[in-house]
CSV table of C-alpha atoms in Angstrom, one decimal:
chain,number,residue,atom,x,y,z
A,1,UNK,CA,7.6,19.9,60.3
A,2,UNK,CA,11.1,19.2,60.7
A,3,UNK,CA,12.5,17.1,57.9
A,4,UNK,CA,13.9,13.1,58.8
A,5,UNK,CA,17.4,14.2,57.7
A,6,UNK,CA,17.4,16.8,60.3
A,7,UNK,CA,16.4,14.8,63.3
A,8,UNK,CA,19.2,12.0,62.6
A,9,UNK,CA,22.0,11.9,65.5
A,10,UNK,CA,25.4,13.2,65.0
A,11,UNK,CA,28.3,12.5,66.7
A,12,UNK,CA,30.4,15.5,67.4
A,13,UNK,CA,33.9,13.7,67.4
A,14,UNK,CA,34.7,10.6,66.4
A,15,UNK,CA,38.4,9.4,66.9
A,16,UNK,CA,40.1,6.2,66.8
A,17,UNK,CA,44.1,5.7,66.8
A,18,UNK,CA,46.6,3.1,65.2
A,19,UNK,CA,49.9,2.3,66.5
A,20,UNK,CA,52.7,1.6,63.1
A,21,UNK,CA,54.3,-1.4,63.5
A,22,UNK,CA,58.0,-1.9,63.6
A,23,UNK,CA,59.4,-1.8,60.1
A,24,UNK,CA,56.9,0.5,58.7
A,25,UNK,CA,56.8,4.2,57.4
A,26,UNK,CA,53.8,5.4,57.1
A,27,UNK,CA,53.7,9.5,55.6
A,28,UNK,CA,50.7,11.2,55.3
A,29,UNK,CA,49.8,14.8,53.0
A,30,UNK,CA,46.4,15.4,53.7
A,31,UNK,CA,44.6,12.3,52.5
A,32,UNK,CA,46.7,11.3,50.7
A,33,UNK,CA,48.6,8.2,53.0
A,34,UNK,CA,51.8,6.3,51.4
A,35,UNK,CA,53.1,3.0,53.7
A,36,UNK,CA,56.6,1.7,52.9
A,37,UNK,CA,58.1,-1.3,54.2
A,38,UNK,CA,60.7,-4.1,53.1
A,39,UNK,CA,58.1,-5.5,50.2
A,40,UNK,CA,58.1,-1.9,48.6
A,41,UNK,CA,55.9,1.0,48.6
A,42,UNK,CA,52.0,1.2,48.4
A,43,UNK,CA,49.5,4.8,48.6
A,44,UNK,CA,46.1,5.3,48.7
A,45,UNK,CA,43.7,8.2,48.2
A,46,UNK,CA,40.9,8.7,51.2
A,47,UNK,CA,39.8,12.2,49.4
A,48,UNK,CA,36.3,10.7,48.9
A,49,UNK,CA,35.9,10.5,53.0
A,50,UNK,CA,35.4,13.2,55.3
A,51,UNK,CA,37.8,12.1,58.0
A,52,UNK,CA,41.2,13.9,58.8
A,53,UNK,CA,44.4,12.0,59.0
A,54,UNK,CA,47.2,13.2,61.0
A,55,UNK,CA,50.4,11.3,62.7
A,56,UNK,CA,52.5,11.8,65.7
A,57,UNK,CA,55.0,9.9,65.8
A,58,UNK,CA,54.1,6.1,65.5
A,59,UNK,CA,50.1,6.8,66.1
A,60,UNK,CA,47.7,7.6,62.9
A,61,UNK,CA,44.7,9.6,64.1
A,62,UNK,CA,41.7,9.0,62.3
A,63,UNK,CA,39.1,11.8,62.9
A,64,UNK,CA,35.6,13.1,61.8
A,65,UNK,CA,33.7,16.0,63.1
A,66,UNK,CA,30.2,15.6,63.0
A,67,UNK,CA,29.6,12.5,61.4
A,68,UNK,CA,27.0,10.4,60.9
A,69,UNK,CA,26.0,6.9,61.1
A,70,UNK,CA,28.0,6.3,57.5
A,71,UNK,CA,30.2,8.8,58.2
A,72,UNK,CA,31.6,7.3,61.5
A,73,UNK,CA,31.7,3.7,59.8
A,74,UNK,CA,34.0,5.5,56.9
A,75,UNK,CA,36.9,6.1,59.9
A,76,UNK,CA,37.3,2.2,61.0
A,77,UNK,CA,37.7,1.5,57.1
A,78,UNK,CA,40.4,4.0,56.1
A,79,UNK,CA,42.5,2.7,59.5
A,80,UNK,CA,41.6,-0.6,57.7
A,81,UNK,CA,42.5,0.0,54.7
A,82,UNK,CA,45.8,0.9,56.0
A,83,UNK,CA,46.6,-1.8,58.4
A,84,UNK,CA,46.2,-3.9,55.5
A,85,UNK,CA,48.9,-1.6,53.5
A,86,UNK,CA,51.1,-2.4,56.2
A,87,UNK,CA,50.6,-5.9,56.1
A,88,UNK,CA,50.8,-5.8,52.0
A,89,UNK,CA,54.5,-4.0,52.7
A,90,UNK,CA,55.5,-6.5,55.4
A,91,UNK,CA,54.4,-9.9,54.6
A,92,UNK,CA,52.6,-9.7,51.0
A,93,UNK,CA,49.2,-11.7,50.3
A,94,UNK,CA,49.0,-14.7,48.7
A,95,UNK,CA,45.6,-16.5,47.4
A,96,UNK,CA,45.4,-20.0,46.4
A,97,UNK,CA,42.8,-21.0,43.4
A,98,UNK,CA,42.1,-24.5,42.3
A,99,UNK,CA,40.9,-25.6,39.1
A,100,UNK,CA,37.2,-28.1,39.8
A,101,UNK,CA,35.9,-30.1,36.5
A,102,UNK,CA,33.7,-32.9,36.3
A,103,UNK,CA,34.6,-33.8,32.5
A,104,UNK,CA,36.2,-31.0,30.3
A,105,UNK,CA,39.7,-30.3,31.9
A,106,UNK,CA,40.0,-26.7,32.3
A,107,UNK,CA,43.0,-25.4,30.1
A,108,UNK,CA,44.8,-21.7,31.6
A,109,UNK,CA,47.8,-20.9,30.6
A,110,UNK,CA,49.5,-17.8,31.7
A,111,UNK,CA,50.1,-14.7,29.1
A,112,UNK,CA,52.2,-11.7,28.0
A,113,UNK,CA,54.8,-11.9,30.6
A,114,UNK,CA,52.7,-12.3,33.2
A,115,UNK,CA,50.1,-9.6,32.2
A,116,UNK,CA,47.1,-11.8,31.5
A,117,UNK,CA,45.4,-15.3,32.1
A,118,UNK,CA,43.7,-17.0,29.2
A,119,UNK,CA,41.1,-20.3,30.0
A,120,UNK,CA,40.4,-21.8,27.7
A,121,UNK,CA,38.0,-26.0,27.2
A,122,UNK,CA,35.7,-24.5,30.5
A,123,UNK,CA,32.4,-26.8,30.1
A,124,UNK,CA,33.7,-27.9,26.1
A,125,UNK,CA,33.8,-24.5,24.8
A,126,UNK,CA,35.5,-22.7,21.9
A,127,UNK,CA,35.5,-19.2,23.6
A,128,UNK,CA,38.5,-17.9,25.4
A,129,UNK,CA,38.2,-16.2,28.4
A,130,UNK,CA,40.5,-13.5,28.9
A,131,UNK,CA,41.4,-12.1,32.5
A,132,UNK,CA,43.8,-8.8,32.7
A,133,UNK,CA,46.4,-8.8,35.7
A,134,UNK,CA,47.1,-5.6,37.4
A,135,UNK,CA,50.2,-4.5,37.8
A,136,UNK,CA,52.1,-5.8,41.0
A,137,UNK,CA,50.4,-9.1,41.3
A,138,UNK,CA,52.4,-12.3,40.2
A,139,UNK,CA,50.5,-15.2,38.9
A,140,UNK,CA,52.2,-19.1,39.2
A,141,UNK,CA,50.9,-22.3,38.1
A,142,UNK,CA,51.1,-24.4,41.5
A,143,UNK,CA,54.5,-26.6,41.7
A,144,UNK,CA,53.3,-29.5,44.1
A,145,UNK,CA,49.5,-29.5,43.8
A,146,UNK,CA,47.9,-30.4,40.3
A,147,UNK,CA,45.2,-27.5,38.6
A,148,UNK,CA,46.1,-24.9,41.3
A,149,UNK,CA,47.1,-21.0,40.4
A,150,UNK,CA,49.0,-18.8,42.8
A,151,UNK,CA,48.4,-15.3,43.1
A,152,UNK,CA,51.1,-13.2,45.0
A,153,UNK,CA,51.1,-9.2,45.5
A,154,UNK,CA,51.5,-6.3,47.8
A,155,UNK,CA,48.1,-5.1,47.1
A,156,UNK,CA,45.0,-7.1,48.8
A,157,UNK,CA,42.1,-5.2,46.8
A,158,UNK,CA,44.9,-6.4,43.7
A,159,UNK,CA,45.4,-9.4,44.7
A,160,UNK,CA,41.9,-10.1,45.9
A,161,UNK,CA,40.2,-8.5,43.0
A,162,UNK,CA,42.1,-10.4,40.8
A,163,UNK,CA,41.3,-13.8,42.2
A,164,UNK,CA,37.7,-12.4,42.2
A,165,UNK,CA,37.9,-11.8,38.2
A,166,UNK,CA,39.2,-15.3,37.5
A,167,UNK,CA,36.3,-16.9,39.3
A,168,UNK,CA,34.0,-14.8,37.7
A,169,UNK,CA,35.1,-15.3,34.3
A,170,UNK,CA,34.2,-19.5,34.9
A,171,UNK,CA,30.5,-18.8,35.9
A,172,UNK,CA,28.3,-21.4,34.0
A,173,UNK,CA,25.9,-19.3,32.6
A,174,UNK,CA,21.9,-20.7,31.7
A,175,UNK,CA,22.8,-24.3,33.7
A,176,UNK,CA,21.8,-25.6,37.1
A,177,UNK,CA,25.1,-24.8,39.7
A,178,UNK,CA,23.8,-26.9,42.2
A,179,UNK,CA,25.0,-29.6,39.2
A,180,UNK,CA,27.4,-27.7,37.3
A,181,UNK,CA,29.9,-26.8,39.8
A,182,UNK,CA,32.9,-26.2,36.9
A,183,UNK,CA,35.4,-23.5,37.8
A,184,UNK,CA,38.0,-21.7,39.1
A,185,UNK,CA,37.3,-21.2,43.2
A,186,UNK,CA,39.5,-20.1,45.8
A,187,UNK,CA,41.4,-22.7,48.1
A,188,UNK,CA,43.1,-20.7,50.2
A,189,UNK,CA,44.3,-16.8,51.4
A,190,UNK,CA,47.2,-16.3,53.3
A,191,UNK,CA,50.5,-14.3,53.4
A,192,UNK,CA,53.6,-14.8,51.3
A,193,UNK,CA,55.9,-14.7,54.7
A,194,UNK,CA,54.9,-17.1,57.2
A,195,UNK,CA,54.9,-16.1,60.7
């Protein structure tokens, strides 16, 4: 009997195309792909794919040989991945977090030139919680709106992962969240530079 793996369909090529935008320089060794615009620099690694990268001119080919139903997903991504370096480059991301407390106010206070995030009072207690910042994300206490943080980088998974980690850290633990709804949640995404 032929095994399942064997009888699965492949695709013999798989290509899809992006054009580079204006203001963008995009250089690629292998899969290794670097995208430089007027925000600065950002690279990525895609060695953990199977899809070849090439460029001609201002077109990125994407292409995998023989792929299958994973594999052929894996080629939309890595263009993903890098249509959101070029955004990061170009416009920057910025996520908006609010701070939401029924009685204890939540106390966080920003660290270590800008290199961590303490919280401290969530739901009355003592322990302070204690979120790293990765390099190239900027974190602001709001100006105009009260208990809001800003986070600001090139970088979405950075940026994103960050806000991710700060919610995270204000999870009420062994309570009912439809009634405890304390903590740190996200308000808003966006870019720094506004259409």
């Amino acid at each position: 009997f032929l095994s399942q793996s064997f009888l699965r369909m492949k695709t013999i090529l798989n290509t899809q195309t992006w054009v580079v935008p204006e203001g963008v320089e995009v250089t690629i060794k292998g899969r290794s792909v670097t995208v430089k615009g007027p925000r600065g620099e950002l690279s990525k690694n895609f060695d953990h794919t199977k899809v070849d990268l090439s460029q001609s001119g201002k077109t990125v080919k994407a292409e995998l040989w023989w792929g299958n139903k994973k594999g052929n997903a894996c080629i939309r991504s890595v263009l993903s991945h890098i249509k959101n370096m070029s955004t990061g480059v170009t416009k920057g991301y910025q996520y908006k977090m609010r701070m939401v407390y029924a009685h204890f106010p939540i106390n966080v206070s920003i660290e270590a030139a800008q290199k961590e995030v303490q919280v401290r009072n969530f739901l009355g207690e003592k322990v302070v919680r204690v979120v790293k910042i990765p390099d190239g994300v900027t974190v602001a206490r709001g100006a105009d709106v009260k208990d809001q943080i800003i986070l600001e980088g090139n970088s979405i998974g950075d940026v994103s992962q960050t806000a991710a980690n700060l919610q995270q850290c204000t999870t009420a633990r062994n309570k009912d969240i439809r009634k405890f709804l304390d903590g740190i949640y996200v308000s808003e995404r966006g870019n720094i530079v506004q259409d």
